[in-house]
Tab-separated table of C-alpha atoms in Angstrom:
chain	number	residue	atom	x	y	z
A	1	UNK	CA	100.276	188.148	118.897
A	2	UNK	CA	98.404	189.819	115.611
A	3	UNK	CA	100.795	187.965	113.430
A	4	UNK	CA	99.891	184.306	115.636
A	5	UNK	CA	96.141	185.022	115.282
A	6	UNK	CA	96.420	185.656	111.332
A	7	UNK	CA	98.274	182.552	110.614
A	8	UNK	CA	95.599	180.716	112.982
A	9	UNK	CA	92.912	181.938	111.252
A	10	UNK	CA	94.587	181.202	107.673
A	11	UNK	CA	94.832	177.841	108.955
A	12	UNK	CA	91.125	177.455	109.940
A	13	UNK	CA	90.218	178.978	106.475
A	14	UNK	CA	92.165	176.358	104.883
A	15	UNK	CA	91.015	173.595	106.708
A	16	UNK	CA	86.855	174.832	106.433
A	17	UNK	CA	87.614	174.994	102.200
A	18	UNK	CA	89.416	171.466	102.242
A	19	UNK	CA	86.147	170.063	104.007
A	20	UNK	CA	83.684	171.858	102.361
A	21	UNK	CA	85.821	170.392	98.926
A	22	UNK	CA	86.309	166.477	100.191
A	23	UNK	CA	82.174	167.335	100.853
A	24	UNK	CA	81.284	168.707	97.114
A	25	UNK	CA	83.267	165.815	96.014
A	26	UNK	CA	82.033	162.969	97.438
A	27	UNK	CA	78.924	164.336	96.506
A	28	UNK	CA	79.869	164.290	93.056
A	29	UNK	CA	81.516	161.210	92.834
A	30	UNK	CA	78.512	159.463	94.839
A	31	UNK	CA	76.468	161.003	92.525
A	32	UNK	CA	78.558	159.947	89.525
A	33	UNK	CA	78.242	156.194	90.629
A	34	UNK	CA	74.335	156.198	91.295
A	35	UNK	CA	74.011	157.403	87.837
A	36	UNK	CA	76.420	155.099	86.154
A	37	UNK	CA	74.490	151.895	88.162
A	38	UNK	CA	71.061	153.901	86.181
A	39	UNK	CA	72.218	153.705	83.324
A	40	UNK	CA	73.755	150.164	83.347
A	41	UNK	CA	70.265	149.065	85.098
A	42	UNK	CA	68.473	150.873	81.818
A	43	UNK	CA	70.605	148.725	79.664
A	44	UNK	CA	69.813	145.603	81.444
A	45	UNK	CA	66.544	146.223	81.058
A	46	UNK	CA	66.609	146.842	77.533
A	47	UNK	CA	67.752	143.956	76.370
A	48	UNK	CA	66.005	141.426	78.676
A	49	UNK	CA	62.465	142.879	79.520
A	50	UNK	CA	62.104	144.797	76.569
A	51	UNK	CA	61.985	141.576	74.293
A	52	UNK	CA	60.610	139.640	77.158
A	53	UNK	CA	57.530	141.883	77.121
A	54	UNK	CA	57.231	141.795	73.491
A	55	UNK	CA	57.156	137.721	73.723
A	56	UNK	CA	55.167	137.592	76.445
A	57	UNK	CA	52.636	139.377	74.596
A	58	UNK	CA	52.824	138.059	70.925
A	59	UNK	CA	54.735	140.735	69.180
A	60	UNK	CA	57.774	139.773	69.115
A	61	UNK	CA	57.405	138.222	65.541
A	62	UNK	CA	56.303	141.772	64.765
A	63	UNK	CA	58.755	143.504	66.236
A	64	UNK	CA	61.865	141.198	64.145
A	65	UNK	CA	59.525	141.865	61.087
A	66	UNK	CA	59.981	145.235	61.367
A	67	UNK	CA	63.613	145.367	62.097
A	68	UNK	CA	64.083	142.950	58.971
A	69	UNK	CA	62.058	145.821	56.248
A	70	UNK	CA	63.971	148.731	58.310
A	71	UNK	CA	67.057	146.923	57.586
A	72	UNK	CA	66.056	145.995	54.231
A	73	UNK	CA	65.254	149.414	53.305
A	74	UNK	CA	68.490	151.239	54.793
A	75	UNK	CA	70.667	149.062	53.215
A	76	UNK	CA	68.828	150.010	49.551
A	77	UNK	CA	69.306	153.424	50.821
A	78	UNK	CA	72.818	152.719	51.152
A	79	UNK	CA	72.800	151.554	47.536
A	80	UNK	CA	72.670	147.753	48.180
A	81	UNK	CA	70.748	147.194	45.047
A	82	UNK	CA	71.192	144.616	41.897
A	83	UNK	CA	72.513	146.957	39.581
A	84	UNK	CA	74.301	143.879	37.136
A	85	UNK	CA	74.273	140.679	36.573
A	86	UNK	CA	77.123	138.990	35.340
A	87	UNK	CA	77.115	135.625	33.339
A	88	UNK	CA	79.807	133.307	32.482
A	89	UNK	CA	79.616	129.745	30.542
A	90	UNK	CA	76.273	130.854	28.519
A	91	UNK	CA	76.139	129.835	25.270
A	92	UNK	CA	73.310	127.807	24.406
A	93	UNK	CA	71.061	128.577	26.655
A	94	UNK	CA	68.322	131.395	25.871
A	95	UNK	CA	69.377	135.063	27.476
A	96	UNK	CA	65.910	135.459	28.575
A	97	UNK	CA	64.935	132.105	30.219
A	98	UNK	CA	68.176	132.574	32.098
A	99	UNK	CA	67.010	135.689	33.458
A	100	UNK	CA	63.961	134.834	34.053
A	101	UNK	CA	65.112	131.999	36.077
A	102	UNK	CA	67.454	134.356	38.586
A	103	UNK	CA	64.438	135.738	38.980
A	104	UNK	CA	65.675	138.825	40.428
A	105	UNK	CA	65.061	143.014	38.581
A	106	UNK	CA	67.022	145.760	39.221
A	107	UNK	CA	66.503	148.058	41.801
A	108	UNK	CA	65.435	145.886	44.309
A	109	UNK	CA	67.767	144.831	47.773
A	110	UNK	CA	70.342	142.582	47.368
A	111	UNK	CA	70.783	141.030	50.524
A	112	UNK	CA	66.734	139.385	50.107
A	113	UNK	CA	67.849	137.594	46.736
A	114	UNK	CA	67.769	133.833	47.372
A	115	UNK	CA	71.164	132.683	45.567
A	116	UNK	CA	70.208	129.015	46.868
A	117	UNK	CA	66.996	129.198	45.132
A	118	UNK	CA	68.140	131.081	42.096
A	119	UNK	CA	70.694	128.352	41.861
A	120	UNK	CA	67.821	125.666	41.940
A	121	UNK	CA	65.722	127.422	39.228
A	122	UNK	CA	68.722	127.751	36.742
A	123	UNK	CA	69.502	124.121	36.714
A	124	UNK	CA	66.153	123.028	35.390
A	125	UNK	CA	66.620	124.891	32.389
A	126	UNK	CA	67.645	122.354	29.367
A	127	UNK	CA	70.977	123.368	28.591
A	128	UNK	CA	72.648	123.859	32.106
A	129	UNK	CA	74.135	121.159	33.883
A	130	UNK	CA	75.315	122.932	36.952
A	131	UNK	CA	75.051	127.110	38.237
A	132	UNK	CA	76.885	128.566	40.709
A	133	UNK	CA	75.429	131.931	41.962
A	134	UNK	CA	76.577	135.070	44.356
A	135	UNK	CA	76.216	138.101	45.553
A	136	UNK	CA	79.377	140.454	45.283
A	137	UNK	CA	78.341	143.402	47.668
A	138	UNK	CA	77.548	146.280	47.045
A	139	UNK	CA	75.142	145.521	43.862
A	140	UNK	CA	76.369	142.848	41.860
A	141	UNK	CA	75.317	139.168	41.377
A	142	UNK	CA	77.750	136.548	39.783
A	143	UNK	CA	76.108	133.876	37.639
A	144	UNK	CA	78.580	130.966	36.416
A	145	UNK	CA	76.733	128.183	34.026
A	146	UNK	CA	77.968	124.915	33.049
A	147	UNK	CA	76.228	124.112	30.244
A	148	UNK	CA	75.864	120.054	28.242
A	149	UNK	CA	77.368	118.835	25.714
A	150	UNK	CA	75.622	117.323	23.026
A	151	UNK	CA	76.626	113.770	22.501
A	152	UNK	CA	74.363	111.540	20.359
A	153	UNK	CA	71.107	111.880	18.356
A	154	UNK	CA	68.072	109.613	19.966
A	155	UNK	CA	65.418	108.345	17.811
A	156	UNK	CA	62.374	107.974	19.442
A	157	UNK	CA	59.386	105.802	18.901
A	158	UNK	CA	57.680	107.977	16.703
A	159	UNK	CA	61.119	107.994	14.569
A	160	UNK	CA	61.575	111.722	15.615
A	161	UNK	CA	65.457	112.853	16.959
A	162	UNK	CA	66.120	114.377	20.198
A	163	UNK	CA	69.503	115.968	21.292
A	164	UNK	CA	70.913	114.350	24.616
A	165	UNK	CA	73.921	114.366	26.256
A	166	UNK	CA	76.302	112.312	28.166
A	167	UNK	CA	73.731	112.215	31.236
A	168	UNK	CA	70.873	111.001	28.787
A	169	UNK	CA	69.639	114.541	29.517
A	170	UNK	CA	66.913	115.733	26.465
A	171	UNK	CA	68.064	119.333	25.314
A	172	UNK	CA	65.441	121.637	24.092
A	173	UNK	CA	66.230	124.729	21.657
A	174	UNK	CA	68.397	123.429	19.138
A	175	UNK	CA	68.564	123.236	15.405
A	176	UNK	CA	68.494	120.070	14.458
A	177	UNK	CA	70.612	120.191	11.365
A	178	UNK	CA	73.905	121.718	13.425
A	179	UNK	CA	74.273	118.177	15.099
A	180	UNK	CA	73.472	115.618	11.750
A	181	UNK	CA	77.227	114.226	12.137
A	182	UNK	CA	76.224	112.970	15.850
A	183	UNK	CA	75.547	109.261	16.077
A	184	UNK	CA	71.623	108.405	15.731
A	185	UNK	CA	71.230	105.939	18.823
A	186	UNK	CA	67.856	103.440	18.669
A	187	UNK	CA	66.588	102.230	21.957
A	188	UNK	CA	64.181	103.037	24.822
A	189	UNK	CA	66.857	103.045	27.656
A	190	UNK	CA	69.572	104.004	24.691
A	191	UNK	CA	69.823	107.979	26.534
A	192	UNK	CA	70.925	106.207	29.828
A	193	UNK	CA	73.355	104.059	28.405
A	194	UNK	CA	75.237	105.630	25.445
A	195	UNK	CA	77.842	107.266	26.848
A	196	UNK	CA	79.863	104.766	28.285
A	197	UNK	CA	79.583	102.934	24.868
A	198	UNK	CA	80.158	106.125	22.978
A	199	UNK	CA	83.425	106.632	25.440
A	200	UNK	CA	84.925	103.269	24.424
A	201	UNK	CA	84.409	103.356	20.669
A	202	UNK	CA	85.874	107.457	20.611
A	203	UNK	CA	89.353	105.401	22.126
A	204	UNK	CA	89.764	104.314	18.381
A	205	UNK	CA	89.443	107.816	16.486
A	206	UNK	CA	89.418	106.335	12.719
A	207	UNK	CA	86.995	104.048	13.108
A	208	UNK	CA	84.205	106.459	15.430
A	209	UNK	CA	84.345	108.373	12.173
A	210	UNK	CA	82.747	105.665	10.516
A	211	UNK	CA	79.953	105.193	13.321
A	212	UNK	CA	76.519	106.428	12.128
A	213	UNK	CA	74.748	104.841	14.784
A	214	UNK	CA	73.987	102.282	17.520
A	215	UNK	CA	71.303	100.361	18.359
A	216	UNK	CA	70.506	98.707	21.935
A	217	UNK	CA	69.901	94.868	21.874
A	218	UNK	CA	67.747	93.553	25.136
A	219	UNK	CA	68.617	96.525	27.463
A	220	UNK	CA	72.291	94.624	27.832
A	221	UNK	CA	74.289	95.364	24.108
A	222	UNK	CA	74.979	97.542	21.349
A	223	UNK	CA	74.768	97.052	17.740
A	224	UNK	CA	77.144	99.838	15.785
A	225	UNK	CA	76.122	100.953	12.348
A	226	UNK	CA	79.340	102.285	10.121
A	227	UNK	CA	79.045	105.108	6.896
A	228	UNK	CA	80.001	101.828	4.763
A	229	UNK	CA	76.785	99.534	5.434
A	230	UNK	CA	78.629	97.468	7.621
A	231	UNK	CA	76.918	96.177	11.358
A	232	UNK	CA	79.320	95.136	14.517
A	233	UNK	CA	78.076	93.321	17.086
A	234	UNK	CA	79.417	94.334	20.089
A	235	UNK	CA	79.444	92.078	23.469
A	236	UNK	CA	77.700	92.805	26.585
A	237	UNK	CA	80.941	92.926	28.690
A	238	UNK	CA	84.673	93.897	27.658
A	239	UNK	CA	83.120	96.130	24.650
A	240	UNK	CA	86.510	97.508	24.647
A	241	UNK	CA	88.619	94.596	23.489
A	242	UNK	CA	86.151	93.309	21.177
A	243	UNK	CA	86.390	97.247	19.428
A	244	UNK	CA	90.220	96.892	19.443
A	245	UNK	CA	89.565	93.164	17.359
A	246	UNK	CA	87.666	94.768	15.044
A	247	UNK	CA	90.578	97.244	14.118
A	248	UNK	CA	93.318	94.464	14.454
A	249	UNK	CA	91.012	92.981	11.954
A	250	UNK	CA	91.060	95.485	9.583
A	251	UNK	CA	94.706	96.071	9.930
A	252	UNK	CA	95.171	92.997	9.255
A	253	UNK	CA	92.670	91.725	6.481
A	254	UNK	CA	90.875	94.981	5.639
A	255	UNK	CA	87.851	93.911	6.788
A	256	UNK	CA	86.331	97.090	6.545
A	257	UNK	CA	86.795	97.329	2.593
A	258	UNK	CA	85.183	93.918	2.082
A	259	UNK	CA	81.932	92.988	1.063
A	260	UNK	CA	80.537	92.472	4.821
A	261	UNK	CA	77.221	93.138	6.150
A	262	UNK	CA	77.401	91.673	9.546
A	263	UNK	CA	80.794	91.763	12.017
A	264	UNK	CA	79.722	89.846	14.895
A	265	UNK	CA	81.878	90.168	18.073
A	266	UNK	CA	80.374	89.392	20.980
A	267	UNK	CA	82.059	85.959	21.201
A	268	UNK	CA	86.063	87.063	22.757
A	269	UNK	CA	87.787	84.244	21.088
A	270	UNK	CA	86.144	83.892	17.660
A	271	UNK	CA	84.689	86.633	15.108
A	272	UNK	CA	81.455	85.582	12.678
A	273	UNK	CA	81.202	87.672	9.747
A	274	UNK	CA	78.019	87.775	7.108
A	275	UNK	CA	78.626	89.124	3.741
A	276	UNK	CA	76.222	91.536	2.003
A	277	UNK	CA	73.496	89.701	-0.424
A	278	UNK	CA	75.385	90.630	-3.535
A	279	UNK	CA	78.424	88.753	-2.367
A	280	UNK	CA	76.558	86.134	-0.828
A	281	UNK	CA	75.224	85.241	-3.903
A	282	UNK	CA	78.473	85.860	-6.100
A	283	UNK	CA	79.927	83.314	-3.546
A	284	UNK	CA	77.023	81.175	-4.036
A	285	UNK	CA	76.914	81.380	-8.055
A	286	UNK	CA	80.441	82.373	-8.983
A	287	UNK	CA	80.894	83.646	-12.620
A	288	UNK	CA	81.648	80.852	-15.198
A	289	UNK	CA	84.991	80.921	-16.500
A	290	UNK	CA	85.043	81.847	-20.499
A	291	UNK	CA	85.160	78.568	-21.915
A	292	UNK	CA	83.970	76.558	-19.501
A	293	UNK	CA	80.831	74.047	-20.063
């Protein structure tokens, strides 16, 4: 009977420390579950009435302001910085007009530099045509000019020279005498026009060596001056074929070694020529013969 009674009361011993356990952990896990829903409602809250407070009473522009210089200033702390600046395609235009035109010193945060703006201020300089412009993380900004190319010599109405190029584009900071052997072009709208000209007469190599210059006739024509005195009149339309007459010309009758002033093309199925004054005249008064009366 001892031995019955001590397993009954193991038994009821067991049983009171399995309820008093499933108790403590229901507890717990109750507990555990009223603490996660907390901290989820915290969250919630966080994120929805925080800001909607801060709108609701006009600081929420204040509030993103300071975020933005927090930001700002960890990532300098981080070492986000312009440290370099590297340039490619530079040649002719000035080192320090191109820096002042990124517009951006060393030390300061990388990720506020502009690159769009930066971009915009490079291309007004003279000599650039186009600028690409980056940021390489951590501190480094990429800087890629395209720079003109000088094409022709424009005399102006006061008879000085300016440098343009192929865009008509006026280029500042030059010296003059690097660019004599460019074509002197005469003309108010001459800029805007001369490079499609210029493009058709380069097709015949020999004889744009001979081009000094070209003159615009009535905003519609070009008049082309060669090193040997000689004038061509070119024609408003098909330019092109009336250049390759003039070289089948002097292929054929070495026009360009005559005594010619005047080579006037413009007409596509007949060529006028006008000789210089001295062989005008020889023409006109041609030497006696010895002997003759």
């Amino acid at each position: 009977m001892r031995t019955l009674g001590t397993i009954g009361t193991l038994e009821e011993q067991a049983r009171e420390r399995r309820e008093k356990l499933d108790k403590q952990h229901g507890v717990a896990s109750n507990l555990k579950k009223v603490a996660r829903g907390l901290w989820w409602s915290g969250f919630i809250g966080a994120i929805t009435i925080i800001p909607a407070a801060l709108w609701y009473t006009g600081k929420a522009d204040k509030w993103l302001v300071m975020a933005e210089n927090e930001s700002i200033r960890l990532s300098a702390e981080l070492g986000m910085t312009v440290k370099n600046i590297e340039v490619s395609g530079r040649e002719k235009t000035e080192t320090d007009a191109l820096l002042a035109a990124i517009g951006k010193k060393t030390g300061t945060p990388i990720i506020t530099f502009d690159v769009d703006a930066a971009r915009e201020r490079i291309e007004e300089l003279s000599w650039v045509r186009t600028a690409t412009v980056e940021r390489q993380l951590p501190d480094t900004l990429i800087v890629s000019v395209v720079e003109r190319k000088p094409l022709a010599l424009w005399q102006t109405n006061d008879r000085g020279h300016v440098l343009i190029d192929g865009d008509g584009a006026q280029l500042q900071n030059y010296e003059l005498g690097d660019y004599l052997d460019l074509p002197v072009l005469v003309g108010d709208d001459a800029p805007q026009h001369a490079a499609e000209m210029l493009a058709t007469i380069q097709t015949i190599p020999h004889l744009y060596d001979m081009v000094t210059g070209a003159q615009r006739i009535g905003h519609r024509r070009w008049n082309i001056q060669l090193s040997n005195g000689m004038f061509v009149r070119l024609p408003e339309k098909d330019m092109d074929k009336a250049w390759q007459r003039l070289e089948i010309l002097d292929r054929d009758h070495d026009l360009l070694d005559r005594d010619v002033l005047i080579v006037d093309l413009r007409l596509p199925d007949r060529t006028f020529v006008r000789l210089t004054p001295g062989a005008a005249e020889l023409r006109r008064n041609p030497p006696k013969k010895e002997g003759a009366v």
